[in-house]
PDB file of C-alpha atoms in Angstrom:
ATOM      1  CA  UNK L   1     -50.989 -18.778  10.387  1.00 56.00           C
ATOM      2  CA  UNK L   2     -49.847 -17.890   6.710  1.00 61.00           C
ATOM      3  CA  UNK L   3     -50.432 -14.163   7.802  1.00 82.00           C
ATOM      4  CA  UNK L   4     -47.981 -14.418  10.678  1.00 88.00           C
ATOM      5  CA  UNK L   5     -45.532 -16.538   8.887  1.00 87.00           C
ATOM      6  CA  UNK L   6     -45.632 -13.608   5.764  1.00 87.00           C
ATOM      7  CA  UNK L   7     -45.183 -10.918   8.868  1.00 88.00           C
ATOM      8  CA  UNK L   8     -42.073 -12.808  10.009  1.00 89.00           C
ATOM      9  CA  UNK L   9     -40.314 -13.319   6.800  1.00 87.00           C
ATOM     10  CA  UNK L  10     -40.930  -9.947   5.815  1.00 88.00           C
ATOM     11  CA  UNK L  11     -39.434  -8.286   8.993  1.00 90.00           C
ATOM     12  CA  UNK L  12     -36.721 -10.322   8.492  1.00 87.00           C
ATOM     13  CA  UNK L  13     -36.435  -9.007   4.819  1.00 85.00           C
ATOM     14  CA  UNK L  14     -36.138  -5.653   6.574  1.00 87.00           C
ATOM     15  CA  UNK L  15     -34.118  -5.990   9.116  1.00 86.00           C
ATOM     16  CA  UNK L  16     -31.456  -7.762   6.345  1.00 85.00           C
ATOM     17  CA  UNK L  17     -31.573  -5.074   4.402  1.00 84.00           C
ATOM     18  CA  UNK L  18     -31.266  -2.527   7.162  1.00 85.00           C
ATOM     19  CA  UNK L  19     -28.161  -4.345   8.485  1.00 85.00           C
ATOM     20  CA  UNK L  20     -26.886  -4.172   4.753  1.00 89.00           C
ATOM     21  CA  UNK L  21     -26.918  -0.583   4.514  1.00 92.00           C
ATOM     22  CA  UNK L  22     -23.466   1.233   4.443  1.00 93.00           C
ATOM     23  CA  UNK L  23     -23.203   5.120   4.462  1.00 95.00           C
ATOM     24  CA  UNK L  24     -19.320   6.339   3.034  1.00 96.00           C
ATOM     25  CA  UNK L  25     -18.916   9.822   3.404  1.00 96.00           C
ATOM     26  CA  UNK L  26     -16.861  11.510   0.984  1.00 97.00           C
ATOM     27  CA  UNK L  27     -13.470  11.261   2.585  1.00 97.00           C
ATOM     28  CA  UNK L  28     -13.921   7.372   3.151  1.00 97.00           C
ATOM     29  CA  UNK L  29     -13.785   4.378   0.717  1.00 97.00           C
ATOM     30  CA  UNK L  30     -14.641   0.809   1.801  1.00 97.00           C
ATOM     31  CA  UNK L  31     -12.703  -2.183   0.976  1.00 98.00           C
ATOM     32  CA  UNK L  32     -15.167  -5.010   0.234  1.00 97.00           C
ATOM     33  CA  UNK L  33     -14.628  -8.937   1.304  1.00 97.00           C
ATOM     34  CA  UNK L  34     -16.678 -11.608  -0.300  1.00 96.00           C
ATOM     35  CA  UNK L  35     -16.150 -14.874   1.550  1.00 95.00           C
ATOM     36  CA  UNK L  36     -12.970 -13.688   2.972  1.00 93.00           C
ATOM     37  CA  UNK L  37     -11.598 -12.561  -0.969  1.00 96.00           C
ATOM     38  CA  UNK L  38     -10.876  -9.341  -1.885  1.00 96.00           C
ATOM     39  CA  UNK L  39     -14.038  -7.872  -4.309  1.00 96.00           C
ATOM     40  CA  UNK L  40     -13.743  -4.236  -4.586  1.00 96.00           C
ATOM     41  CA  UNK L  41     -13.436  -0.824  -3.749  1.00 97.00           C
ATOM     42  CA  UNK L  42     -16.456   0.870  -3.252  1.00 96.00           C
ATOM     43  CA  UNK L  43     -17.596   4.850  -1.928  1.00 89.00           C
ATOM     44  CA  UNK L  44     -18.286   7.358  -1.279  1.00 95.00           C
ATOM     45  CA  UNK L  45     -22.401   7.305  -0.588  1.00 95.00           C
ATOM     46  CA  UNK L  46     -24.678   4.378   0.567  1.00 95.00           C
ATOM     47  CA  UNK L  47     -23.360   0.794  -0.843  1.00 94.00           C
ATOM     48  CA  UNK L  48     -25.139  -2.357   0.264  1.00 93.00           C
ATOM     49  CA  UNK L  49     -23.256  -4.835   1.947  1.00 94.00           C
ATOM     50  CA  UNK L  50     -24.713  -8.551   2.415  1.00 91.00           C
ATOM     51  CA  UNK L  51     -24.003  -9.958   5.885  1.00 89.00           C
ATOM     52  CA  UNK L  52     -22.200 -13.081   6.479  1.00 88.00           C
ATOM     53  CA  UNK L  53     -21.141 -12.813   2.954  1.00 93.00           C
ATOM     54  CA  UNK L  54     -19.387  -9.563   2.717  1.00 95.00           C
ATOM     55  CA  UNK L  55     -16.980  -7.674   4.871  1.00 96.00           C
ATOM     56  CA  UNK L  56     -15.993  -3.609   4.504  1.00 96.00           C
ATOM     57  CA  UNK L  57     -13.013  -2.205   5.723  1.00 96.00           C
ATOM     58  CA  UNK L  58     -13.181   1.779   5.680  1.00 97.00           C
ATOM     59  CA  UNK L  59     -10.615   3.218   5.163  1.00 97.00           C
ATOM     60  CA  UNK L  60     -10.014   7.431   5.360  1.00 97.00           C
ATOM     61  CA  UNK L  61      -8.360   9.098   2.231  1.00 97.00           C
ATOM     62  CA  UNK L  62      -7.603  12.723   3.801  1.00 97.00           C
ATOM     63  CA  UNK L  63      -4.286  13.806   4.401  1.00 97.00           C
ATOM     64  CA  UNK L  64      -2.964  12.395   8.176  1.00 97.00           C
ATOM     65  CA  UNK L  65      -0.737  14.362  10.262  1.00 98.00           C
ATOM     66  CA  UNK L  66       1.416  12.786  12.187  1.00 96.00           C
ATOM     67  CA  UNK L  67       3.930  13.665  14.808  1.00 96.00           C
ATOM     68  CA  UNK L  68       7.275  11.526  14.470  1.00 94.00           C
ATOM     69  CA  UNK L  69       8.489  11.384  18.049  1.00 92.00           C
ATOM     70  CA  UNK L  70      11.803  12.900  19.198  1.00 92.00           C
ATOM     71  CA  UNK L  71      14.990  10.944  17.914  1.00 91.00           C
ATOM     72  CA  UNK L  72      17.813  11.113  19.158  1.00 92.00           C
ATOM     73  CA  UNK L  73      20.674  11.222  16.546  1.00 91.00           C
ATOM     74  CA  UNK L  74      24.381  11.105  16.570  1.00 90.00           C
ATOM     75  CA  UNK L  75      25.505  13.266  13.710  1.00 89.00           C
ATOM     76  CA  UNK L  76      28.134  12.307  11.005  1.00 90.00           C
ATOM     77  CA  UNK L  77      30.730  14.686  13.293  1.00 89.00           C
ATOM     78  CA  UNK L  78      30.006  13.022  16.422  1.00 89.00           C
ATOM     79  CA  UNK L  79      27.299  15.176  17.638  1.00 89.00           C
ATOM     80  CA  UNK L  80      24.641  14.067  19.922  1.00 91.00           C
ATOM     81  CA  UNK L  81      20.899  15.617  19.143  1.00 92.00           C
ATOM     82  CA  UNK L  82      17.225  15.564  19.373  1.00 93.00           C
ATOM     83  CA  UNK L  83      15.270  15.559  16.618  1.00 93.00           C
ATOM     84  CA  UNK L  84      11.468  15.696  15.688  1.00 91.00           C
ATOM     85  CA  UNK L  85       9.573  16.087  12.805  1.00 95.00           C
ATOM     86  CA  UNK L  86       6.133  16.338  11.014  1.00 97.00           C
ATOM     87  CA  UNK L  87       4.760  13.887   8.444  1.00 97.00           C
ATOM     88  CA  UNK L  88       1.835  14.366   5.869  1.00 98.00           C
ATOM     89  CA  UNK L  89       0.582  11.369   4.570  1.00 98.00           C
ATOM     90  CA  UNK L  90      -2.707   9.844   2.650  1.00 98.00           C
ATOM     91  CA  UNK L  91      -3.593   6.528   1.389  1.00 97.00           C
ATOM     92  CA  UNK L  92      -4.157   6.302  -2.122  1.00 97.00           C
ATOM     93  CA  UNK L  93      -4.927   3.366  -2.830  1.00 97.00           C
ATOM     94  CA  UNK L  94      -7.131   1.771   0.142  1.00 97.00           C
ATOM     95  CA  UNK L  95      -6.787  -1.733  -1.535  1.00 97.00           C
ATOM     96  CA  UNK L  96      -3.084  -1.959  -0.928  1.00 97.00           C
ATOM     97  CA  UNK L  97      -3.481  -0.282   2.326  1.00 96.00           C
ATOM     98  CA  UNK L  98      -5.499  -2.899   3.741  1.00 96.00           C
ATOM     99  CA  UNK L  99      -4.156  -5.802   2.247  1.00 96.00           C
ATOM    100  CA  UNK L 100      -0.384  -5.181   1.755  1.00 95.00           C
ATOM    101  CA  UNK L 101       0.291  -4.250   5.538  1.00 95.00           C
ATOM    102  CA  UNK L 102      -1.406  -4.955   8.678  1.00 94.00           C
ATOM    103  CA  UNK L 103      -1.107  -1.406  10.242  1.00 95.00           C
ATOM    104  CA  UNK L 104      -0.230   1.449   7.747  1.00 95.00           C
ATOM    105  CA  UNK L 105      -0.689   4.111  10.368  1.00 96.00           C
ATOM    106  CA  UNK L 106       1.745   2.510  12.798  1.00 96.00           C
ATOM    107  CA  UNK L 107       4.279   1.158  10.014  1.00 96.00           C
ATOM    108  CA  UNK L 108       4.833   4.380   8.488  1.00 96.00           C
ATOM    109  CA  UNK L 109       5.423   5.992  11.897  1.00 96.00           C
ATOM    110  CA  UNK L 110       8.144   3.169  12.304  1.00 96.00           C
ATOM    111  CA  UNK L 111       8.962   4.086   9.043  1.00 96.00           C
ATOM    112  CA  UNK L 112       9.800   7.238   9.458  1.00 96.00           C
ATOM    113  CA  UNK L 113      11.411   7.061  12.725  1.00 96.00           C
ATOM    114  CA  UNK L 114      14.638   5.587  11.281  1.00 96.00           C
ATOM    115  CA  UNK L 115      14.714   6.955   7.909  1.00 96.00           C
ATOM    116  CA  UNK L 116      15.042  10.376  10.033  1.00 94.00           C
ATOM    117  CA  UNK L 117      17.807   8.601  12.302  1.00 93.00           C
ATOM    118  CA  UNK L 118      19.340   7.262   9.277  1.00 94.00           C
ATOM    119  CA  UNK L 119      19.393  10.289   7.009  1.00 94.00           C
ATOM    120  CA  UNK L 120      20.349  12.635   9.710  1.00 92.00           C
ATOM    121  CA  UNK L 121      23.054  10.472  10.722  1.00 91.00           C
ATOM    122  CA  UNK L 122      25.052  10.998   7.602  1.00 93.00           C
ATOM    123  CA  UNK L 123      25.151  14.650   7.978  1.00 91.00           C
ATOM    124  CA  UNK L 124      26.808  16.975  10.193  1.00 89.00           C
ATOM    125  CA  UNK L 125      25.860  19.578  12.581  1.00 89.00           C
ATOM    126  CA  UNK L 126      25.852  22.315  10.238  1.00 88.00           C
ATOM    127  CA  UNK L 127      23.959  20.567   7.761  1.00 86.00           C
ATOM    128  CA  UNK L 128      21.107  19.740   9.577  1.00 87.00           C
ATOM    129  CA  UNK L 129      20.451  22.913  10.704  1.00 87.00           C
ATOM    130  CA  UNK L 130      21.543  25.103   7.618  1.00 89.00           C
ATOM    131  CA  UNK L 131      19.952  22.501   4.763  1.00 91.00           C
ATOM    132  CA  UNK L 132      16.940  21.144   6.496  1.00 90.00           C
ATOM    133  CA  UNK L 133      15.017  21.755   2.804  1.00 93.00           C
ATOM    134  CA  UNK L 134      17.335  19.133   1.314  1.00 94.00           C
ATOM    135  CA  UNK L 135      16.972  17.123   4.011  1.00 93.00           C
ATOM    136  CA  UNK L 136      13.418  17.279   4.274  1.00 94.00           C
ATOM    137  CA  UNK L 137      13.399  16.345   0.672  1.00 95.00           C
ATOM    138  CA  UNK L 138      15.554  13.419   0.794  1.00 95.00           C
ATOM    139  CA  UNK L 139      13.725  12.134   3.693  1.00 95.00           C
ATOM    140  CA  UNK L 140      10.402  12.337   2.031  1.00 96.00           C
ATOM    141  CA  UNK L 141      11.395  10.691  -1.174  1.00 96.00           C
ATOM    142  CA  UNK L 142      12.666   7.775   1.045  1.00 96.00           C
ATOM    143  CA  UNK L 143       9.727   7.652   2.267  1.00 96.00           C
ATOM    144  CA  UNK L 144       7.413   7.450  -0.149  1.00 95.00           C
ATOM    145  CA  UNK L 145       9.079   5.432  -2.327  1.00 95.00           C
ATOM    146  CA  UNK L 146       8.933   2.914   0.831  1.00 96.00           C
ATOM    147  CA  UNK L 147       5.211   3.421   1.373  1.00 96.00           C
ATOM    148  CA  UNK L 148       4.151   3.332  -2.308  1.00 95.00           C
ATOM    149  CA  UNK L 149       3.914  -0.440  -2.136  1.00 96.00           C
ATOM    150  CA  UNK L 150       1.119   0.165   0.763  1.00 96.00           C
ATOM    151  CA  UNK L 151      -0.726   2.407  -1.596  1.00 97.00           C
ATOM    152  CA  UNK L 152       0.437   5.101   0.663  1.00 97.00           C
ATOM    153  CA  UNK L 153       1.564   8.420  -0.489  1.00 97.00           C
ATOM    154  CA  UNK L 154       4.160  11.037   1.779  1.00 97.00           C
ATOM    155  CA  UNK L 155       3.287  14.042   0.710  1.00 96.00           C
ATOM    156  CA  UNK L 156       5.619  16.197   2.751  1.00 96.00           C
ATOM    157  CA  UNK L 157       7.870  15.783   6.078  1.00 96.00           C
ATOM    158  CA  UNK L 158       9.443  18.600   8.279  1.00 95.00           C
ATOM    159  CA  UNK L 159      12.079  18.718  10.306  1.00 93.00           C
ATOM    160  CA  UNK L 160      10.574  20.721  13.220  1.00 92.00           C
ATOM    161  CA  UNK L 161      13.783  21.147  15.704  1.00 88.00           C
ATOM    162  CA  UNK L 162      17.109  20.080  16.024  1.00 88.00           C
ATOM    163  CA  UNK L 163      18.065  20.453  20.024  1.00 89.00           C
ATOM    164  CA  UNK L 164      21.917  19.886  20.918  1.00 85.00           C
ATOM    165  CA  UNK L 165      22.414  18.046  23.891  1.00 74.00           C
ATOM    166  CA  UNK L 166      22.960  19.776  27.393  1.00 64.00           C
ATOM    167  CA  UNK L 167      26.526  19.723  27.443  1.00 59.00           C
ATOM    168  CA  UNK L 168      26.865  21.137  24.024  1.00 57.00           C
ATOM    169  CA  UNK L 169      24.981  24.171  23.979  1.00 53.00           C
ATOM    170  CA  UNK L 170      27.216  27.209  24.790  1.00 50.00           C
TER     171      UNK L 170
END
């Protein structure tokens, strides 16, 4: 009886600590709950995590590229387009990314969906297609300075094309 009994804690003793082992590879930090609180930031390599107690979110620190959707934009001279761009982003700081905003991935898409309607929309024709350094420029520090309470950092946007409208092409 006290040999079976040993045999059962001791598997359990196992299996806890198998369920407790985390592997973070080096592009990935976790963001560690205890009892619901925020604890820590911990990675990359093997970190234990106790169940029921703690909870990781991992999050991934490598550069994202995203595609921002066409937009269409009415220029500061009345002219209709399409535009679409390119964004390069990372999280920096995975604490802020997972506690500050629900969806960082999604909200910075959103994000810069209108600060590229917005910006553009102050210009005219010939600016957006003769200046799109500046305005890739002015659209990324937007950006990040929006982002930066996320813990998320823009490191580049580009204006890919700038299509006229059907009835304006010649």
């Amino acid at each position: 009886m006290v040999s079976t009994t040993g045999l059962v804690v001791a598997i359990l003793v196992v299996g806890l600590l198998v369920a407790s082992v985390r592997v973070l590879r080096e592009y990935e930090r976790g963001v560690i709950f205890l009892m619901g609180r925020f604890w820590k930031v911990k990675g990359p390599g093997m970190i234990l995590v106790v169940p029921a107690i703690q909870q990781m979110v991992r999050i991934d620190i490598r550069t994202i590229v995203m595609d921002v959707p066409s937009q269409d934009v009415i220029s500061r001279d009345n002219v209709s387009v399409k535009v679409n761009a390119v964004l390069y982003f990372r999280v920096i700081d995975p604490e802020r990314a997972v506690i500050q905003i629900e969806d960082y991935y999604a909200a910075t898409s959103q994000l810069a969906q209108t600060t590229l309607r917005a910006v553009l929309g102050k210009h005219e024709l010939d600016d957006m297609l003769s200046e799109r350094d500046k305005l890739n420029a002015d659209i990324q520090t937007i950006l990040d300075g929006q982002t930066g309470a996320w813990g998320i950092k823009v490191a580049n946007v580009e204006i890919k094309h700038v299509d006229l409208e059907g009835n304006m092409i010649r």
